[in-house]
PDB file of C-alpha atoms and ligand atoms in Angstrom:
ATOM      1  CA  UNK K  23      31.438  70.141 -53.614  1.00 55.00           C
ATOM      2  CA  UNK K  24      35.249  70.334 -53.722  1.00 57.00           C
ATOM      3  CA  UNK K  25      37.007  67.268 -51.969  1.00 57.00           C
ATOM      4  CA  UNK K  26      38.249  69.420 -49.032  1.00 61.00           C
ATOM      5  CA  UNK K  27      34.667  70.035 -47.886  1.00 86.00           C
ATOM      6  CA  UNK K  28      33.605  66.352 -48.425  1.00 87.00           C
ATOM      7  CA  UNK K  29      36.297  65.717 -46.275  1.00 89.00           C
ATOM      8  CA  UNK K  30      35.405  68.613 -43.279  1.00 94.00           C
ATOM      9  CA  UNK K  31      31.825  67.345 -43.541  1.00 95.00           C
ATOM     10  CA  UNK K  32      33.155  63.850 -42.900  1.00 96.00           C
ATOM     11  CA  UNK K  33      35.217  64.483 -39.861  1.00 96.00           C
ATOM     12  CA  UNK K  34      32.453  66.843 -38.832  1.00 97.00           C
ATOM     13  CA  UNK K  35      29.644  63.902 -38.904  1.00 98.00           C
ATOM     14  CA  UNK K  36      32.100  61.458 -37.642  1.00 98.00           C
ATOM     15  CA  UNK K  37      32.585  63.757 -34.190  1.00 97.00           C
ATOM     16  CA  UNK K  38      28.933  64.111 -34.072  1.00 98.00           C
ATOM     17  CA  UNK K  39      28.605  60.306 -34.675  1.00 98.00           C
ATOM     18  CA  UNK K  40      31.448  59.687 -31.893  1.00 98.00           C
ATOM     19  CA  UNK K  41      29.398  61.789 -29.180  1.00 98.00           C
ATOM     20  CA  UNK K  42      25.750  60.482 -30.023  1.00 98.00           C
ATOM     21  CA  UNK K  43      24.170  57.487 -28.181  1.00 98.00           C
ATOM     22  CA  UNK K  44      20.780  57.555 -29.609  1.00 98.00           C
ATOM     23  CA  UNK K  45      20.892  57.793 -33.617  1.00 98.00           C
ATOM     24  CA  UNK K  46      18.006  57.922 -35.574  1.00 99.00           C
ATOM     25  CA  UNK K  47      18.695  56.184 -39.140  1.00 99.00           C
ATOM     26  CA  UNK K  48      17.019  57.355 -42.390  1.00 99.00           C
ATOM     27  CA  UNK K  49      17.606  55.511 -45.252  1.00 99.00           C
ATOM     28  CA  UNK K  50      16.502  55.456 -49.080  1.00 98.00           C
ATOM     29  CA  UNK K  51      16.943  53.700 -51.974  1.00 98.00           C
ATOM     30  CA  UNK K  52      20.231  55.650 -52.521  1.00 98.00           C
ATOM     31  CA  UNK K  53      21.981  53.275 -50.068  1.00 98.00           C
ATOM     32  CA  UNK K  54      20.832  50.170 -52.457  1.00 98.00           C
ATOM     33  CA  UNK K  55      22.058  51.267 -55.008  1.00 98.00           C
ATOM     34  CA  UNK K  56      25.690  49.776 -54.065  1.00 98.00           C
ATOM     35  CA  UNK K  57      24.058  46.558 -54.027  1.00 98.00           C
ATOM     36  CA  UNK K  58      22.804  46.256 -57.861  1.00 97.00           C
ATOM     37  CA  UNK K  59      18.657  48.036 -56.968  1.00 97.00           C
ATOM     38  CA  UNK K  60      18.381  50.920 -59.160  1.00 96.00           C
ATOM     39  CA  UNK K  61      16.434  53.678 -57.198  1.00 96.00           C
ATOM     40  CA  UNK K  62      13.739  56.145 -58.264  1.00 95.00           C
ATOM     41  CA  UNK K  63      14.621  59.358 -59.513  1.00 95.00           C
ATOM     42  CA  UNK K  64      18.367  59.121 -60.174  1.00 94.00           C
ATOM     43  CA  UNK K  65      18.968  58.971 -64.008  1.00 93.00           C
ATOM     44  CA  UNK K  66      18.098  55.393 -64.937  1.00 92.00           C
ATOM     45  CA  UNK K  67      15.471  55.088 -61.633  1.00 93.00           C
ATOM     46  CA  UNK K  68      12.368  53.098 -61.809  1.00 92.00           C
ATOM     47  CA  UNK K  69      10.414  56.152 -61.928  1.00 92.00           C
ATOM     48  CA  UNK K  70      12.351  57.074 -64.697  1.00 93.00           C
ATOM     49  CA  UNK K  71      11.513  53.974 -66.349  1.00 91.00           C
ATOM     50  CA  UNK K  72       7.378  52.962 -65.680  1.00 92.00           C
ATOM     51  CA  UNK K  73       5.051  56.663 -64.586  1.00 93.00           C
ATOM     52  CA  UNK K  74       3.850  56.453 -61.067  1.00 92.00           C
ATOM     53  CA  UNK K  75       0.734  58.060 -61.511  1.00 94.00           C
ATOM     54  CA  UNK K  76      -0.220  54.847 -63.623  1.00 94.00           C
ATOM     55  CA  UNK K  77       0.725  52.489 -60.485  1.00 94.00           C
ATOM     56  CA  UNK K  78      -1.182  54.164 -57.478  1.00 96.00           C
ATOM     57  CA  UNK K  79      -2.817  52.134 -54.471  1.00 97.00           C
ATOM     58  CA  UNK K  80      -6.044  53.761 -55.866  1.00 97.00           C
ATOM     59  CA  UNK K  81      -5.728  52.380 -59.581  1.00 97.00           C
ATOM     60  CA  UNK K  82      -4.068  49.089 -58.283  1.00 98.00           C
ATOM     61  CA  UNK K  83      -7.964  48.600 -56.104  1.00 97.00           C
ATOM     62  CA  UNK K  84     -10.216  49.501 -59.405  1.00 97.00           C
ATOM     63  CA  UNK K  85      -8.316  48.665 -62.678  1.00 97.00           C
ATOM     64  CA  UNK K  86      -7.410  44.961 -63.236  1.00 96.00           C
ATOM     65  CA  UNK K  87      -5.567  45.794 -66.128  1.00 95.00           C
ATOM     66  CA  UNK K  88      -3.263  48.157 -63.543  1.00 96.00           C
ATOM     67  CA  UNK K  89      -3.103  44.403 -61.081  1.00 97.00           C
ATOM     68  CA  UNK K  90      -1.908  42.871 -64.146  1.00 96.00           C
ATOM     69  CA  UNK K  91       0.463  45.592 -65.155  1.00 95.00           C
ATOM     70  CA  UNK K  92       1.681  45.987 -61.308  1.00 94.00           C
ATOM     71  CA  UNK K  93       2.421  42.318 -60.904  1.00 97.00           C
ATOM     72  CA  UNK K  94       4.081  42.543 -64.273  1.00 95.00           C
ATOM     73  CA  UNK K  95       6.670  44.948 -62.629  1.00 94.00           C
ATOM     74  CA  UNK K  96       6.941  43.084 -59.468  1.00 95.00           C
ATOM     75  CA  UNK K  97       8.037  39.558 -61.570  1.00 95.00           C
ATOM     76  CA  UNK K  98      10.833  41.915 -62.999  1.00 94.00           C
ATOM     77  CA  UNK K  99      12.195  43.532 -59.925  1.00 95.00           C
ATOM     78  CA  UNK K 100      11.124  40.761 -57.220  1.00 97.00           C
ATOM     79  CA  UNK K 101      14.241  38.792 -57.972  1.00 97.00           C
ATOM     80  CA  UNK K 102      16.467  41.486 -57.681  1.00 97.00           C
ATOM     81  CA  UNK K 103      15.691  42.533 -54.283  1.00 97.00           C
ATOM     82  CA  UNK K 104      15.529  38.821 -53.199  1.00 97.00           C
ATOM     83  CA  UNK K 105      19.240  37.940 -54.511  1.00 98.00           C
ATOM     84  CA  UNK K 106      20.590  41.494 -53.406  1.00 98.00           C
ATOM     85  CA  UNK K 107      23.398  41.858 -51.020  1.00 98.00           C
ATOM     86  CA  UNK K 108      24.249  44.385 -48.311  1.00 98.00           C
ATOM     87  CA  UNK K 109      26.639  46.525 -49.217  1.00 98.00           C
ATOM     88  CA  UNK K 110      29.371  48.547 -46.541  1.00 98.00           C
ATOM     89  CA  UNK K 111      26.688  51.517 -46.006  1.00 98.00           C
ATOM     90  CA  UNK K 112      24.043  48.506 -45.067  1.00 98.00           C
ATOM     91  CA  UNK K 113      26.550  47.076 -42.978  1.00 98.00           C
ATOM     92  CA  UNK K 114      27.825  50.366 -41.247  1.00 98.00           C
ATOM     93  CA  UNK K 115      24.331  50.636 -40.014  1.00 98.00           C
ATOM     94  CA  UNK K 116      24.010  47.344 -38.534  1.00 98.00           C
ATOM     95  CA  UNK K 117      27.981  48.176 -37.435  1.00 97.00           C
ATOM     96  CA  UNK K 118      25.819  51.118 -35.411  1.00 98.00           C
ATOM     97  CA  UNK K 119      23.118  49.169 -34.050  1.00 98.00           C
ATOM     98  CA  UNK K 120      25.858  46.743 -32.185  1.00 97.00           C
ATOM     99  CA  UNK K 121      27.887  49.562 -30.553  1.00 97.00           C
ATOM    100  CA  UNK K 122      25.120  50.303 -28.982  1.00 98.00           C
ATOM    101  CA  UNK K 123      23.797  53.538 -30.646  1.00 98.00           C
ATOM    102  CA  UNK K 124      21.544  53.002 -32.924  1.00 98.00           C
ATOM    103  CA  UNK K 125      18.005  54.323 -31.201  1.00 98.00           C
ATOM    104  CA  UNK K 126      15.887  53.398 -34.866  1.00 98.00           C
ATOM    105  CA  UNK K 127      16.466  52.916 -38.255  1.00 98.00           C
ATOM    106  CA  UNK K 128      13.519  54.021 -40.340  1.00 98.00           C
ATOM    107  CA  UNK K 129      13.865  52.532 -44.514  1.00 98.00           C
ATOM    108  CA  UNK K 130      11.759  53.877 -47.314  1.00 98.00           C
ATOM    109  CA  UNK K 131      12.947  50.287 -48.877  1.00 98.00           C
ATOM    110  CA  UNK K 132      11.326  47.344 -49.705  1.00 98.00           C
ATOM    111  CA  UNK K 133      14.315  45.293 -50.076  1.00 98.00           C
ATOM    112  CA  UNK K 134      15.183  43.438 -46.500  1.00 98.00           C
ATOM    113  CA  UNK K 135      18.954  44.214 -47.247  1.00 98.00           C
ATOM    114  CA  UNK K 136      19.430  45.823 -43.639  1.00 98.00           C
ATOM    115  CA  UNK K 137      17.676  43.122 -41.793  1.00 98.00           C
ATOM    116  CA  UNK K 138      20.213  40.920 -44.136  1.00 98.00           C
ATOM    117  CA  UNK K 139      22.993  43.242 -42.667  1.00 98.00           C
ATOM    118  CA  UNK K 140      22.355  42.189 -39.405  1.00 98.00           C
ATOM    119  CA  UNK K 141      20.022  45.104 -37.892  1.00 98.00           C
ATOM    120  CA  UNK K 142      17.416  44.166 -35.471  1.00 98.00           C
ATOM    121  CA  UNK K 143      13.558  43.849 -36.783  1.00 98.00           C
ATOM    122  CA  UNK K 144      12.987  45.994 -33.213  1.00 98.00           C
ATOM    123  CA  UNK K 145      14.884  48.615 -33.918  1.00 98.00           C
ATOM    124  CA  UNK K 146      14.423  48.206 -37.928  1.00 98.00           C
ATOM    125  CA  UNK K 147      10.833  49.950 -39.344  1.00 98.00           C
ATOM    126  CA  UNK K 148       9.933  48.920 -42.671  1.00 98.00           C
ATOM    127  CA  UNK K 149       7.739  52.100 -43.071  1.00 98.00           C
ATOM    128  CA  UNK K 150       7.249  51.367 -47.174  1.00 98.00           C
ATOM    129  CA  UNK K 151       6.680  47.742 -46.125  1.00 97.00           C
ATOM    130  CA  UNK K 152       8.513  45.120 -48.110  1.00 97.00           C
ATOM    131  CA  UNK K 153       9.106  43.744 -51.640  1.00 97.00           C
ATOM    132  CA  UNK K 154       9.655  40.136 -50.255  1.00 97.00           C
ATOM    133  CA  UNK K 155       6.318  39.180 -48.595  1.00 97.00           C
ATOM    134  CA  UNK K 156       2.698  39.826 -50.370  1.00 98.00           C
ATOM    135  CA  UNK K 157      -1.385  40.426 -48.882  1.00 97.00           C
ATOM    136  CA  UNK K 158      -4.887  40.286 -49.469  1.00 98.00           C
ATOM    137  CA  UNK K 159      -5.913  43.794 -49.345  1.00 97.00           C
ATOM    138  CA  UNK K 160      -9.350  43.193 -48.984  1.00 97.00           C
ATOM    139  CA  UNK K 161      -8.395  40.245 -45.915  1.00 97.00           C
ATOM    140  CA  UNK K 162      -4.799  40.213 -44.708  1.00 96.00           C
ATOM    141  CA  UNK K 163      -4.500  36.871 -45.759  1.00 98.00           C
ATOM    142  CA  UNK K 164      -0.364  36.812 -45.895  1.00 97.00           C
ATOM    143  CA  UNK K 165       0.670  35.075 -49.013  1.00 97.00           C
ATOM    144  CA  UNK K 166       4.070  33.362 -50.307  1.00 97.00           C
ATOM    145  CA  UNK K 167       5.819  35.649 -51.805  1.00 98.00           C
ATOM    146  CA  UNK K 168       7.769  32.768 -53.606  1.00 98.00           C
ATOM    147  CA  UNK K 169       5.379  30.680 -54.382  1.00 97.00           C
ATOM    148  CA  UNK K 170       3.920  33.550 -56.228  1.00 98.00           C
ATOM    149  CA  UNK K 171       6.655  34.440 -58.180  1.00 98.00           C
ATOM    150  CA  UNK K 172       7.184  31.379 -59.223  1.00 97.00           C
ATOM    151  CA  UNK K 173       3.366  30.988 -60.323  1.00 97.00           C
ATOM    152  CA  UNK K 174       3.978  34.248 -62.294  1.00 97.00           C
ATOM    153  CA  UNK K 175       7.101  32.750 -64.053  1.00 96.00           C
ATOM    154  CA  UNK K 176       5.694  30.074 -65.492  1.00 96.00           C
ATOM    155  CA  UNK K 177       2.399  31.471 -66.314  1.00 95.00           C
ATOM    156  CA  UNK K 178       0.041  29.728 -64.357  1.00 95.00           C
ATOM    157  CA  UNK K 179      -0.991  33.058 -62.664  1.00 94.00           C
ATOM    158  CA  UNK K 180      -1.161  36.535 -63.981  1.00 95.00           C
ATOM    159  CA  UNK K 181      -2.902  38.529 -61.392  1.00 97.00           C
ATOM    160  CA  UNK K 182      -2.567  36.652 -57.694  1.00 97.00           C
ATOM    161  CA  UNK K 183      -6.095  36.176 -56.051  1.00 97.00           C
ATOM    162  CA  UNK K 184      -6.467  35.443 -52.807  1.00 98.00           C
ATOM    163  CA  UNK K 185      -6.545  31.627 -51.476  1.00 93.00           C
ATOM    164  CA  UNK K 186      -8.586  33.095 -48.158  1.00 96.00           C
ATOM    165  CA  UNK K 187     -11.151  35.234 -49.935  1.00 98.00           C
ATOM    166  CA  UNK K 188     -10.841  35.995 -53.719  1.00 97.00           C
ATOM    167  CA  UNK K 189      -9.587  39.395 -52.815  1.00 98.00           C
ATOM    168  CA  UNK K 190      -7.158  41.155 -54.644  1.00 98.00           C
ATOM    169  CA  UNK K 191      -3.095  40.264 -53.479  1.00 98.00           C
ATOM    170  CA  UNK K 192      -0.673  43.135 -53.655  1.00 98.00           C
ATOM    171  CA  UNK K 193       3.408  43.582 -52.741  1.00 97.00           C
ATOM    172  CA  UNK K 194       3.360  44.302 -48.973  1.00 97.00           C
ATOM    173  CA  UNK K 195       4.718  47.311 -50.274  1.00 97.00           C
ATOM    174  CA  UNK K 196       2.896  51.375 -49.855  1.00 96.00           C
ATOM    175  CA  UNK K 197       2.296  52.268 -52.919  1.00 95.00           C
ATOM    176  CA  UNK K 198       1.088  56.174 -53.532  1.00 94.00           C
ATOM    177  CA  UNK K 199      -2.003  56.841 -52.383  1.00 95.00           C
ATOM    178  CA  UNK K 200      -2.263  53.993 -49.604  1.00 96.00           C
ATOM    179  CA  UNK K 201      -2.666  55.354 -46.516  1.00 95.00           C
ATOM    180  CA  UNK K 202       1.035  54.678 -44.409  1.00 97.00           C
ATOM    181  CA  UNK K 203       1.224  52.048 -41.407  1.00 97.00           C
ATOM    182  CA  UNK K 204      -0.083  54.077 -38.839  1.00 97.00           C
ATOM    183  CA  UNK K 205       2.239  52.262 -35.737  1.00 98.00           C
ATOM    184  CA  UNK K 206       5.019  52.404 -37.784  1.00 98.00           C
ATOM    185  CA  UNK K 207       4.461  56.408 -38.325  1.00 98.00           C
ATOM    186  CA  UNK K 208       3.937  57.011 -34.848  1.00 98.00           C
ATOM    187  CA  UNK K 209       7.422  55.335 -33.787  1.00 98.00           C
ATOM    188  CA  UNK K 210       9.493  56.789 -36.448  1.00 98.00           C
ATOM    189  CA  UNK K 211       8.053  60.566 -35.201  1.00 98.00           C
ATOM    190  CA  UNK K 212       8.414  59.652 -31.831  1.00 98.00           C
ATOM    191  CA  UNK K 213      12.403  58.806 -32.404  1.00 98.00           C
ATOM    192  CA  UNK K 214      12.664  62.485 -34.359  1.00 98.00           C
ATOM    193  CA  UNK K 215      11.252  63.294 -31.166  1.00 98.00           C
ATOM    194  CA  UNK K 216      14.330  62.152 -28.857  1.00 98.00           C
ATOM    195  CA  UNK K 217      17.246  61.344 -31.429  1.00 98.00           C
ATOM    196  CA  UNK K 218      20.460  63.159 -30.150  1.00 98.00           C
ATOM    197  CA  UNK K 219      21.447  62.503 -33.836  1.00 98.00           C
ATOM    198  CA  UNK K 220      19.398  61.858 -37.386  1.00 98.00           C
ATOM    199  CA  UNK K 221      21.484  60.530 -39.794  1.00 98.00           C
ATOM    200  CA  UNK K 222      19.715  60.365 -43.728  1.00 98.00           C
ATOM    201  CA  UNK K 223      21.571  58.127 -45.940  1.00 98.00           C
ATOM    202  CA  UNK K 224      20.543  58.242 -49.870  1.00 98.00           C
ATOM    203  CA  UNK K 225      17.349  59.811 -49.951  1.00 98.00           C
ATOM    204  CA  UNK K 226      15.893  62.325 -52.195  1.00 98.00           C
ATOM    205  CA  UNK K 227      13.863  63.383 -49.150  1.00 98.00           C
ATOM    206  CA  UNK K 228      10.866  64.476 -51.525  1.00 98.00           C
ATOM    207  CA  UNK K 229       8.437  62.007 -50.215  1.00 96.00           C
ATOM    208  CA  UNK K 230       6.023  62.843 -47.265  1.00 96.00           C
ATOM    209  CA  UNK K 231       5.356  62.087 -44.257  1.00 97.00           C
ATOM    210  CA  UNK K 232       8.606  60.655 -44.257  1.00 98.00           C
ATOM    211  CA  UNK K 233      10.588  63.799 -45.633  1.00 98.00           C
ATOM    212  CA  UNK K 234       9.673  65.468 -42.658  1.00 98.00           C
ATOM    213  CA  UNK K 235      11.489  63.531 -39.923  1.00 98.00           C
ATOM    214  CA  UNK K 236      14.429  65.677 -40.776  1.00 98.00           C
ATOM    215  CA  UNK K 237      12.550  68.818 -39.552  1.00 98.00           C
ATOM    216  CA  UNK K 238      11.093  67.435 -36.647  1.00 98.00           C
ATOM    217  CA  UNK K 239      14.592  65.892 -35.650  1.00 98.00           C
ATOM    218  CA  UNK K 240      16.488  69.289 -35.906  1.00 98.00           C
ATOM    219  CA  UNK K 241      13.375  71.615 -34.408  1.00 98.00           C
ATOM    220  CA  UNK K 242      13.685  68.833 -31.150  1.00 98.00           C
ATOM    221  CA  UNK K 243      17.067  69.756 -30.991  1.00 98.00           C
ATOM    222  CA  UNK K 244      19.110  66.804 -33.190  1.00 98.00           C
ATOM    223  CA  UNK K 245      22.022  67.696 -35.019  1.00 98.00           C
ATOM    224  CA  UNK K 246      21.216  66.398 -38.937  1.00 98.00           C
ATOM    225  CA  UNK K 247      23.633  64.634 -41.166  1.00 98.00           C
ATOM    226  CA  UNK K 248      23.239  63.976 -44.669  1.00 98.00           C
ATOM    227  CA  UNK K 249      25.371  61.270 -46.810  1.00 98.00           C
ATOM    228  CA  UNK K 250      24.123  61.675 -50.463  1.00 98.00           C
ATOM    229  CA  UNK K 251      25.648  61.775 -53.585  1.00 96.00           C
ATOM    230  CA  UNK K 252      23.099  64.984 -54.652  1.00 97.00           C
ATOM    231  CA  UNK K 253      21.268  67.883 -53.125  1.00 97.00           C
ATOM    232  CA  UNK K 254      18.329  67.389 -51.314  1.00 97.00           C
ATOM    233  CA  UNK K 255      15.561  69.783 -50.179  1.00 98.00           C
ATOM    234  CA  UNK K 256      16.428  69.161 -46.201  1.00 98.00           C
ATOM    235  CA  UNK K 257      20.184  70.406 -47.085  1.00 97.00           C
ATOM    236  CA  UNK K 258      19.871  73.493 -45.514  1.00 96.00           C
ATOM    237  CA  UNK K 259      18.969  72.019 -41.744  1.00 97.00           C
ATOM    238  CA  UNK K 260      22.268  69.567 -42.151  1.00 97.00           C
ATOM    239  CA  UNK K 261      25.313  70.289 -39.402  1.00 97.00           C
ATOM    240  CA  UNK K 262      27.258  68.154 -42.388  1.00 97.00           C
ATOM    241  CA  UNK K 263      26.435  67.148 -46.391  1.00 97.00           C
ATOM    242  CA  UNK K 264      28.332  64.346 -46.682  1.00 97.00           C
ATOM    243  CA  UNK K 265      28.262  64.645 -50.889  1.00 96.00           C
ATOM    244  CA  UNK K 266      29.365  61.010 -51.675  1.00 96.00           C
ATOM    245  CA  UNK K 267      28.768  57.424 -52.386  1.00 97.00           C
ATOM    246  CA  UNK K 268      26.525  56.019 -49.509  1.00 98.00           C
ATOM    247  CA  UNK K 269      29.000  52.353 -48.979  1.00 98.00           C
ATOM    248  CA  UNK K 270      32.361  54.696 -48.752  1.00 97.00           C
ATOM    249  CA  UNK K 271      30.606  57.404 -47.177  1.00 97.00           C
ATOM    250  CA  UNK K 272      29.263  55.728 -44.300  1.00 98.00           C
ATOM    251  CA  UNK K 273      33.025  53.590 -44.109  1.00 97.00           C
ATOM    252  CA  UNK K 274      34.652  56.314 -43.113  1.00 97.00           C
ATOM    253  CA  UNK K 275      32.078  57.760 -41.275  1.00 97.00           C
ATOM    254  CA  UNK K 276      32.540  54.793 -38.873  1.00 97.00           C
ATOM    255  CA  UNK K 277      36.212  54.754 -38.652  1.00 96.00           C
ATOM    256  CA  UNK K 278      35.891  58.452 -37.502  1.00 96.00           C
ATOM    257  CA  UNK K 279      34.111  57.989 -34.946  1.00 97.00           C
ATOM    258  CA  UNK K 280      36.249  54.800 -33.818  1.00 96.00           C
ATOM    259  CA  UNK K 281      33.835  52.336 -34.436  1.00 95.00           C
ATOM    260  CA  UNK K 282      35.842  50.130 -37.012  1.00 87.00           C
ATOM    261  CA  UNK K 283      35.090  48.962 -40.158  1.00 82.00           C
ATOM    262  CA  UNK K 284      31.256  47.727 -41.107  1.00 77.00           C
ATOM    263  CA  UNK K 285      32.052  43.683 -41.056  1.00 71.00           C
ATOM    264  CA  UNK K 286      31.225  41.957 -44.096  1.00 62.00           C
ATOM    265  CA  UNK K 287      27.843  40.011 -44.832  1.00 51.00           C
ATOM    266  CA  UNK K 288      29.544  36.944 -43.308  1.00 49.00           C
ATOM    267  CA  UNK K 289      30.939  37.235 -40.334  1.00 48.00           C
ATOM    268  CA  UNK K 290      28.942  39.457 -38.122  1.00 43.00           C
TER     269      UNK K 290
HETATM  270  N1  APR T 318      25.354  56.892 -52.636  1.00 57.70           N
HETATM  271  C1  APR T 318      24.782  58.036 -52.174  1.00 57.70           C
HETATM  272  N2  APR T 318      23.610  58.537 -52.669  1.00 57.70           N
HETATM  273  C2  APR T 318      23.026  57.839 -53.657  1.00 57.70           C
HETATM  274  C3  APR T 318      23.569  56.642 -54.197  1.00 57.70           C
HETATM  275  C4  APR T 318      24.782  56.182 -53.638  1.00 57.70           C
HETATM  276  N3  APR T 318      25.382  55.058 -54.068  1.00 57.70           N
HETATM  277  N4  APR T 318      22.725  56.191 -55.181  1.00 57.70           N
HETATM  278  C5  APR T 318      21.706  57.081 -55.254  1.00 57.70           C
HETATM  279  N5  APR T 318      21.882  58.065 -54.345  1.00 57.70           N
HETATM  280  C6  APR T 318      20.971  59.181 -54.059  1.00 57.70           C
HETATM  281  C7  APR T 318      20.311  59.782 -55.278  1.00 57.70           C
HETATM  282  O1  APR T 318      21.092  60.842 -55.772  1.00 57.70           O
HETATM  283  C8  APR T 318      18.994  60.305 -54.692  1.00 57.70           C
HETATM  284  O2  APR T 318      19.138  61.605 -54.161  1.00 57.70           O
HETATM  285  O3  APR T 318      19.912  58.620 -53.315  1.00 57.70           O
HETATM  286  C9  APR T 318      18.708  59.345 -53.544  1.00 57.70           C
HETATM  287  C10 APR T 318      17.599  58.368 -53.884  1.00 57.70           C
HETATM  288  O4  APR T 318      16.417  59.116 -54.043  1.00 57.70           O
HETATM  289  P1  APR T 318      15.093  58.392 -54.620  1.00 57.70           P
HETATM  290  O5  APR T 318      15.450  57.618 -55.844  1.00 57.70           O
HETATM  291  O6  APR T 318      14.066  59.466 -54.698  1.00 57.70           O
HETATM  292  O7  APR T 318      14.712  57.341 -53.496  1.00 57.70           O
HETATM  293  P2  APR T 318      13.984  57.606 -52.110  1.00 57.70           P
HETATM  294  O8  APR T 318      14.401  58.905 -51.516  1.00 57.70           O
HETATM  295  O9  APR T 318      14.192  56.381 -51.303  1.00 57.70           O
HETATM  296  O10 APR T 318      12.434  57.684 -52.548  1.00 57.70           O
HETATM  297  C11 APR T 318      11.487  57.768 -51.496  1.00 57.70           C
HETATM  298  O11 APR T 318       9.745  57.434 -53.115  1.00 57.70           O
HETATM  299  O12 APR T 318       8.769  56.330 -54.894  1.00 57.70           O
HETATM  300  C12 APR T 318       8.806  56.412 -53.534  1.00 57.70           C
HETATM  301  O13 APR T 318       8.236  54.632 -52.131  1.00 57.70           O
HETATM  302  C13 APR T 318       9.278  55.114 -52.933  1.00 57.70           C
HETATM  303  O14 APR T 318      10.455  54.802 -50.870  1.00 57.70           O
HETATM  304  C14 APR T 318      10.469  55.516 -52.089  1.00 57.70           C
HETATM  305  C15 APR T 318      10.263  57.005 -51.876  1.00 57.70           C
HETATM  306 ZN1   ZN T 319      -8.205  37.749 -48.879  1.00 57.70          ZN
END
């Protein structure tokens, strides 16, 4: 996309940005990225790494072997998440949330890094659930996500039982195949509903339900912007394709609508 359109579609999303009052936020692992978590299906993603169909929700509740494998996974990428920063785009969200126009901010990540970045846990759905806390499936028993790791580290624990029940303990995380928090659904929907804006920032938008906000957000009348550094599916319903790096993307986004510059991590 030649640089004079990236920069029409930026002024364009920034006017739309100036005008709304009640944004919905998509995000995906695109706007992580920034902050050192690869994401999925860019070159170098996890899916391009370890084959999803051999780590579904389905597999994970009959195969031990796939526990074992799963938690082997999570003792690789847990630490990453946990040490992870925010980066600008994180922080141009939260940036939106305290001018007052943030109406949700739905994440397909497991990572905590916008709840780091100072956006609200009421206003913030987790819909993929989270990397950094871990469940009994078979009671809800919540477990130390911590503690765990650091059981898997040194080996005294391969596959994580649960202390409640013997069940089996899993990432709070959705994994394919396990059915979506239904609450959690309902509100994100709801805000497509009654957004005067949807904003998607680095998603492939290829995974449902979620993938579908976009359409319910324009059919109820929502302009759409897109910041992503590819095509996605959804392009066609956009007002304005931001094509560009989710941290500067979402920088200048913010200064064009005269909302400043997203703080940094410390002083919020
Ligand atoms: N700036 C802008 N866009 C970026 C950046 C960046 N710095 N880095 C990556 N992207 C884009 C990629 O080009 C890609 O289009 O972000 C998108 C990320 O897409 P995916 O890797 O598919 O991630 P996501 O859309 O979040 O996946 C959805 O799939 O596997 C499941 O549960 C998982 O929540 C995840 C869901
Ligand atoms: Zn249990």
């Amino acid at each position: 996309m030649p640089f004079s359109d990236v920069a029409d579609a930026t002024a364009r999303a920034a006017a739309l940005l100036e005008a709304a009052r009640s944004v919905l936020v998509l995000t995906g692992a695109g706007i992580s990225t920034e902050s050192g978590i690869p994401d999925f299906r860019s070159p170098g993603g996890l899916w391009t790494k370890y084959d999803p169909r051999k780590l579904t929700f389905d597999l994970f509740c009959s195969r031990a072997e796939t526990r074992r494998d799963y938690w082997r996974l999570a003792t690789q990428t847990y630490p990453v998440l946990r040490d992870a920063e925010p980066n600008a785009a994180h922080r141009a969200v939260a940036a939106l949330e305290r001018a007052g126009k943030l109406l949700c901010l739905v994440t397909q990540n497991v990572d905590g890094l916008h709840l780091k970045a100072g956006n609200s846990r009421e206003r913030t759905i987790e819909i993929h659930g989270s990397s950094l806390r871990a469940t009994c499936i078979d009671c809800g028993a919540e477990h130390d996500r911590e503690e765990l790791h650091r059981r898997l580290l040194a080996g005294t624990v391969e596959v994580p039982v649960c202390e409640a029940c013997g069940g089996r303990v899993k990432p709070a995380t959705i994994s394919f195949g396990q059915s979506m928090p239904e609450e959690e659904t309902a509100r994100a929907f709801a805000a497509a509903e009654v957004c005067d804006l949807m904003i998607v920032i680095g998603s492939s938008l290829v995974v449902y339900p979620v993938a579908s906000l976009p359409d319910v957000a324009v059919k109820a009348g929502a302009p759409l912007v897109i910041v992503n550094n590819e095509a996605t599916p959804k392009d066609d319903l956009a007002a304005a394709l931001v094509r560009g790096a989710a941290g500067e993307s979402m920088t200048l986004l913010l200064r064009g609508a005269g909302l400043g510059e997203p703080l940094s991590s410390r002083s919020r």
